[in-house]
Short mmCIF file of C-alpha atoms in Angstrom, two decimals:
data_model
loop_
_atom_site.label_atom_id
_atom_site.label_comp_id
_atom_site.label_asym_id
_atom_site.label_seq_id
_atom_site.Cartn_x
_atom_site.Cartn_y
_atom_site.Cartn_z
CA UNK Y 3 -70.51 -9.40 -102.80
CA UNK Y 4 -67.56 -6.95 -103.25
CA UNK Y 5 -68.76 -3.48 -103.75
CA UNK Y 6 -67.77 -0.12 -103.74
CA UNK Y 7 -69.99 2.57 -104.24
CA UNK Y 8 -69.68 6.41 -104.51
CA UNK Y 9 -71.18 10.01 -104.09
CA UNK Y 10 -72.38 11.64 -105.54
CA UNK Y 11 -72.00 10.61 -109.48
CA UNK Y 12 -71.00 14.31 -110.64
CA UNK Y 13 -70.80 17.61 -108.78
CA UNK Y 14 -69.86 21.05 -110.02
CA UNK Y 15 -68.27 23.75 -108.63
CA UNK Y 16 -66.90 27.19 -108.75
CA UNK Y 17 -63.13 27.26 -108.92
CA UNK Y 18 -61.94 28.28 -105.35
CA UNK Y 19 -64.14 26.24 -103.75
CA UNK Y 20 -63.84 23.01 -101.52
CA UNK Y 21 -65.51 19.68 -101.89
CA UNK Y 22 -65.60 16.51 -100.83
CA UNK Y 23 -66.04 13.03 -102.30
CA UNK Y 24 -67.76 9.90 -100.43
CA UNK Y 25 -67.14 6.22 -100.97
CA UNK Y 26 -68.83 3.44 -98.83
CA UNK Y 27 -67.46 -0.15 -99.46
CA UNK Y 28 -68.05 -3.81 -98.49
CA UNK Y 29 -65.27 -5.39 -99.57
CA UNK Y 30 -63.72 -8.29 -97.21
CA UNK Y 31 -60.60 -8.83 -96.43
CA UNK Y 32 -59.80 -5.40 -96.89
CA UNK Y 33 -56.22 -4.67 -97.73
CA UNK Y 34 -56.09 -0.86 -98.65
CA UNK Y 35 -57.92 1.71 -100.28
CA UNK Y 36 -57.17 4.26 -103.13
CA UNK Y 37 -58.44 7.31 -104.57
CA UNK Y 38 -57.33 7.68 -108.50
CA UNK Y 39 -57.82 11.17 -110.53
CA UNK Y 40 -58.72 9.49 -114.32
CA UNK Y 41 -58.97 12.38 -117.34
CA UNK Y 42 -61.04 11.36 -119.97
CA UNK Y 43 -59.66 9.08 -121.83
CA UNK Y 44 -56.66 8.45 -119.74
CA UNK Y 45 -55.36 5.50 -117.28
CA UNK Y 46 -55.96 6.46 -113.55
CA UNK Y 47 -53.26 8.27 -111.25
CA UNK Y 48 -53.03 7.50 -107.90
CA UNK Y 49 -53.73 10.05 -105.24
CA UNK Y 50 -53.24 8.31 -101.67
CA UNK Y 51 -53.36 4.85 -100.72
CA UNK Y 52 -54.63 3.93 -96.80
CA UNK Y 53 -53.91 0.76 -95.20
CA UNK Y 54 -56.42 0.00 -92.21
CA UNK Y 55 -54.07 1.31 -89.80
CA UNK Y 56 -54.49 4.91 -91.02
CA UNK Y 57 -57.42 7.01 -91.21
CA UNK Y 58 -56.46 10.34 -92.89
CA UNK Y 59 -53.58 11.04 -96.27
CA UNK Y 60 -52.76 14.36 -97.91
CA UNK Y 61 -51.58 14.57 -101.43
CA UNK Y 62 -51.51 18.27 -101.35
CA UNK Y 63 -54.56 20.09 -101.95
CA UNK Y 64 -56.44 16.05 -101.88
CA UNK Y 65 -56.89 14.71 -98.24
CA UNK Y 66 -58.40 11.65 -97.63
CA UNK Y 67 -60.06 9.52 -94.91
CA UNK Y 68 -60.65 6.57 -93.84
CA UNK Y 69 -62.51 4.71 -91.42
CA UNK Y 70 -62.45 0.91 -91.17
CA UNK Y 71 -65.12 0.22 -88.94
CA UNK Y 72 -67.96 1.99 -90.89
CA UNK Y 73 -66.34 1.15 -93.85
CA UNK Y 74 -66.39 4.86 -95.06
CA UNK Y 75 -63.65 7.15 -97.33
CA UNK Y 76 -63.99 10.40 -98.42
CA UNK Y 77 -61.84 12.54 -100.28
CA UNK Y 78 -61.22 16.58 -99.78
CA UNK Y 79 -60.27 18.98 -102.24
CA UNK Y 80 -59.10 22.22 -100.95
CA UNK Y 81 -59.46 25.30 -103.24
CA UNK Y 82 -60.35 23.40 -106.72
CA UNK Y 83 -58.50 24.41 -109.68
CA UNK Y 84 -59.87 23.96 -113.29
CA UNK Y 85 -57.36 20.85 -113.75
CA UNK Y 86 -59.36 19.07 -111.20
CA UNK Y 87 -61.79 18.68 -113.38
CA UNK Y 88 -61.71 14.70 -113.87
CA UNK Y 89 -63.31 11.56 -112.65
CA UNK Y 90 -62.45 10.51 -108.85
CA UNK Y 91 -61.87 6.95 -108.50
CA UNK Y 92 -62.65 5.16 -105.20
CA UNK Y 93 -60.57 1.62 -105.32
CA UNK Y 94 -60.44 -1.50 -102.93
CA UNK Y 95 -58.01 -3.98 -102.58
CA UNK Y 96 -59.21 -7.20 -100.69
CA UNK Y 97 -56.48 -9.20 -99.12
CA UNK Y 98 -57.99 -13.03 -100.34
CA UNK Y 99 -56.17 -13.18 -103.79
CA UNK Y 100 -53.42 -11.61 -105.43
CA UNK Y 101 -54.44 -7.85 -104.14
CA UNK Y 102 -57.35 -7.62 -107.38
CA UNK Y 103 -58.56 -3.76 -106.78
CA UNK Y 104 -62.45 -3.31 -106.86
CA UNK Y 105 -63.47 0.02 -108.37
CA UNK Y 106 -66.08 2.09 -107.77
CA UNK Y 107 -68.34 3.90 -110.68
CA UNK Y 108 -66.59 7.46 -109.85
CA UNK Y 109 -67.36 10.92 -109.33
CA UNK Y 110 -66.79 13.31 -112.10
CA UNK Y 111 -66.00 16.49 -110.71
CA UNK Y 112 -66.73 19.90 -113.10
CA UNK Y 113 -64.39 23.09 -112.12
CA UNK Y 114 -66.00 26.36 -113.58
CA UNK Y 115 -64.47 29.52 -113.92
CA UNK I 1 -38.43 5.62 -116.39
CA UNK I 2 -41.04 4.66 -118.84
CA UNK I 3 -44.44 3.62 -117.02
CA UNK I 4 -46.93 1.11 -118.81
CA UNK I 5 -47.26 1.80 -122.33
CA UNK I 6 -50.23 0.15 -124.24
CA UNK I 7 -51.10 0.08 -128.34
CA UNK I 8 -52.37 1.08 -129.96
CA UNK I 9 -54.23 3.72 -128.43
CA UNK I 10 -57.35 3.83 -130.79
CA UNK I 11 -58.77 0.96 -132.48
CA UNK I 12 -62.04 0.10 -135.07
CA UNK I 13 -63.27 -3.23 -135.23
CA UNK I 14 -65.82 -4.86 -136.76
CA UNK I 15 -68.14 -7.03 -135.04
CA UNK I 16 -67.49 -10.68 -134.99
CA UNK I 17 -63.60 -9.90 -135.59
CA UNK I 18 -60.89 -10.77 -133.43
CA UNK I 19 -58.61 -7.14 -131.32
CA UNK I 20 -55.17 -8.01 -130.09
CA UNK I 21 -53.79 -5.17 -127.65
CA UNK I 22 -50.74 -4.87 -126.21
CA UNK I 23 -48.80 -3.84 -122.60
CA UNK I 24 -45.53 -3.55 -121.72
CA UNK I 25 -45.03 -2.96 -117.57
CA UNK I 26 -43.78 0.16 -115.92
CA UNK I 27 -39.63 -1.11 -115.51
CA UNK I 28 -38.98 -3.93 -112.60
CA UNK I 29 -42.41 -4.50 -112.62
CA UNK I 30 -43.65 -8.48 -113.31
CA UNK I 31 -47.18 -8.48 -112.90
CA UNK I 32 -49.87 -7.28 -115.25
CA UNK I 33 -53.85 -6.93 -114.80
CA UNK I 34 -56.14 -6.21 -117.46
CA UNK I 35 -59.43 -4.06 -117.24
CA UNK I 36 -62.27 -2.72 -119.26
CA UNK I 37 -63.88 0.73 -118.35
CA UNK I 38 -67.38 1.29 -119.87
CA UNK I 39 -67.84 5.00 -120.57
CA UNK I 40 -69.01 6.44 -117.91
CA UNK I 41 -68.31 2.88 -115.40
CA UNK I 42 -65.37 2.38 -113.18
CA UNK I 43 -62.66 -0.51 -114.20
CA UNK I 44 -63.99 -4.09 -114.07
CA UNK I 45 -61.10 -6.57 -113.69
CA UNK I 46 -60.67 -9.05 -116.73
CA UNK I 47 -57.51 -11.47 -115.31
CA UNK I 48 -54.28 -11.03 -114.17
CA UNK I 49 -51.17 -12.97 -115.59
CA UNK I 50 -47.64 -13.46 -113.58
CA UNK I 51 -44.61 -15.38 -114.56
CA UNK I 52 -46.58 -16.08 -117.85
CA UNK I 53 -49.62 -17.47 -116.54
CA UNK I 54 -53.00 -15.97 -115.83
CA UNK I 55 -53.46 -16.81 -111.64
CA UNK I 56 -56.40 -14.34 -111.27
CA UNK I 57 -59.37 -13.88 -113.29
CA UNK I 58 -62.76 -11.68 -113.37
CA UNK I 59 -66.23 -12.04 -115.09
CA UNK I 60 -65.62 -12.00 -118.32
CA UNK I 61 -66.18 -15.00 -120.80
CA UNK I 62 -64.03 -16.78 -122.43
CA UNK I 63 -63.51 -15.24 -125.88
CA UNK I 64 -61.52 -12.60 -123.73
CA UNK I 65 -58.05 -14.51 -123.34
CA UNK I 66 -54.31 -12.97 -122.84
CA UNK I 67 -50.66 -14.42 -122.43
CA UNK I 68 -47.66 -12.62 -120.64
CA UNK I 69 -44.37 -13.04 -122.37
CA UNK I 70 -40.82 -14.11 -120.86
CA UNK I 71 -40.01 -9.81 -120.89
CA UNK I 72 -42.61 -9.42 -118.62
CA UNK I 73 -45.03 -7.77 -121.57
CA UNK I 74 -48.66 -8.75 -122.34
CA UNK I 75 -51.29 -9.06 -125.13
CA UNK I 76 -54.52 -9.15 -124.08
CA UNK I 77 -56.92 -11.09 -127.05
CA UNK I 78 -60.59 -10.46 -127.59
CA UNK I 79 -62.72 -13.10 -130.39
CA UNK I 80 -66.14 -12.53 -132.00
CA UNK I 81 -66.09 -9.11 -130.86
CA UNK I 82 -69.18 -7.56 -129.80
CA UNK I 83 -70.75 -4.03 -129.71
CA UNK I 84 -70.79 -4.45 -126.12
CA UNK I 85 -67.11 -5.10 -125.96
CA UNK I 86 -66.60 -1.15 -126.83
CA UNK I 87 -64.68 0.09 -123.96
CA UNK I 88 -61.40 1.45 -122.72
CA UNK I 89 -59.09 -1.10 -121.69
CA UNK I 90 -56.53 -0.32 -119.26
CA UNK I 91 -53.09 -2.75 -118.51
CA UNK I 92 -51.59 -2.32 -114.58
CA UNK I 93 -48.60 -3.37 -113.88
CA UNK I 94 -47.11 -3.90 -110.02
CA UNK I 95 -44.43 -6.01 -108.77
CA UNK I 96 -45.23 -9.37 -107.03
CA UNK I 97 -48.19 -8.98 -104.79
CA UNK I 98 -47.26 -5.86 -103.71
CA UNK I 99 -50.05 -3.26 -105.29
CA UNK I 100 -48.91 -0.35 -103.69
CA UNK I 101 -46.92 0.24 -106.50
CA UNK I 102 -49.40 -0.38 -108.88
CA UNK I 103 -49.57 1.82 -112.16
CA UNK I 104 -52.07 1.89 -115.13
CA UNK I 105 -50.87 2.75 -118.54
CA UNK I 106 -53.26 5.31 -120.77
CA UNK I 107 -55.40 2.63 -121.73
CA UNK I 108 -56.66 1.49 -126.03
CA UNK I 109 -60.17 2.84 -126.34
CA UNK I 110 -61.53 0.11 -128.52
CA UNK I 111 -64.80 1.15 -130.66
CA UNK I 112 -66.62 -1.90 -132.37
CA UNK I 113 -68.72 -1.15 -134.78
#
């Protein structure tokens, strides 16, 4: 079965601060994989999208990485603002139909002042 | 450039009735996927239609139907709603079967009651 799972399911942190976001999928064929920001509330806005060819994509302070063989992404925020307080999104594409993404449950990420 | 736009954004239904919401695609975009986010769950793909016809579909039963009109817009239908069917539903839009440009619209948080 298709799944993507991530870690943790919420973190806080200090503004300033770094963190960093897991995702561990099984989805097959692979196609690419995504990391959305989603407010509450809101649709989800991309952040980087990897192909199997590449292993690491910075969207300014968000870097993420990517390796195919252990199946494994994670996502890096570099000195966290308040606004980054949101749900992270890890997102699968599989290659067998028409590109249908498979989502993972998220990681809502709390900023404090 | 006007991205995905859905309506309405809030609705209150009743159980048992019948929800109608609509999607128009981010411009030059032909393809449009439907998806229902549980609070606090990650998206779960409901179908996808292209040149008017649904070619991909999820888990969902069959009181969740949709059509895609000749403008490239869609309505996505829900009958004998149930409490369970409380959710945000998001429309994506891409063009063809490339998803790299793919693009959610703000979603209809549906509450049924």
């Amino acid at each position: 079965k298709n799944q993507v799972e991530q870690s943790p399911q919420s973190l806080i942190i200090l503004e300033g601060k770094n963190c960093t976001l897991q995702c561990n999928y099984t989805v097959s064929p692979f196609s690419n994989l995504r990391w959305y920001k989603q407010d509450t509330g809101r649709g989800p806005v991309s952040l980087t999208i990897m192909t199997f060819s590449e292993n690491t994509k910075s969207n300014g302070r968000y870097t993420a990485t990517l390796d195919a063989d252990t199946k494994q992404s994670s996502l890096h925020i570099t000195a966290s603002q308040l606004s980054d307080s949101a749900s992270y999104i890890c997102v699968v594409s599989d290659s067998g139909g028409y590109n249908k993404l498979i989502f993972g449950a998220g990681t809502r990420l709390a900023v404090h002042p | 450039d006007a991205g995905v736009t859905q309506s309405p954004t809030h609705l209150i239904k009743t159980r048992g009735q019948q929800v109608t919401l609509r999607c128009s695609p981010k411009s030059g975009h032909d393809t449009v996927s439907w998806y229902q986010q549980a609070l606090g769950q990650g998206p779960q793909f409901i179908f996808q239609y292209y040149e008017e016809e649904e070619r991909q579909r999820g888990n969902f039963p069959d009181r969740f139907s949709g059509h895609q009109f000749p403008n490239y817009s869609s309505e996505l239908n829900v009958n004998a709603l149930l409490l369970g069917d409380s959710a945000l539903y998001l429309c994506a839009s891409s063009l063809g079967r490339d998803d790299f440009g793919y693009t959610f619209g703000s979603g209809t948080r549906l509450t049924v009651v």
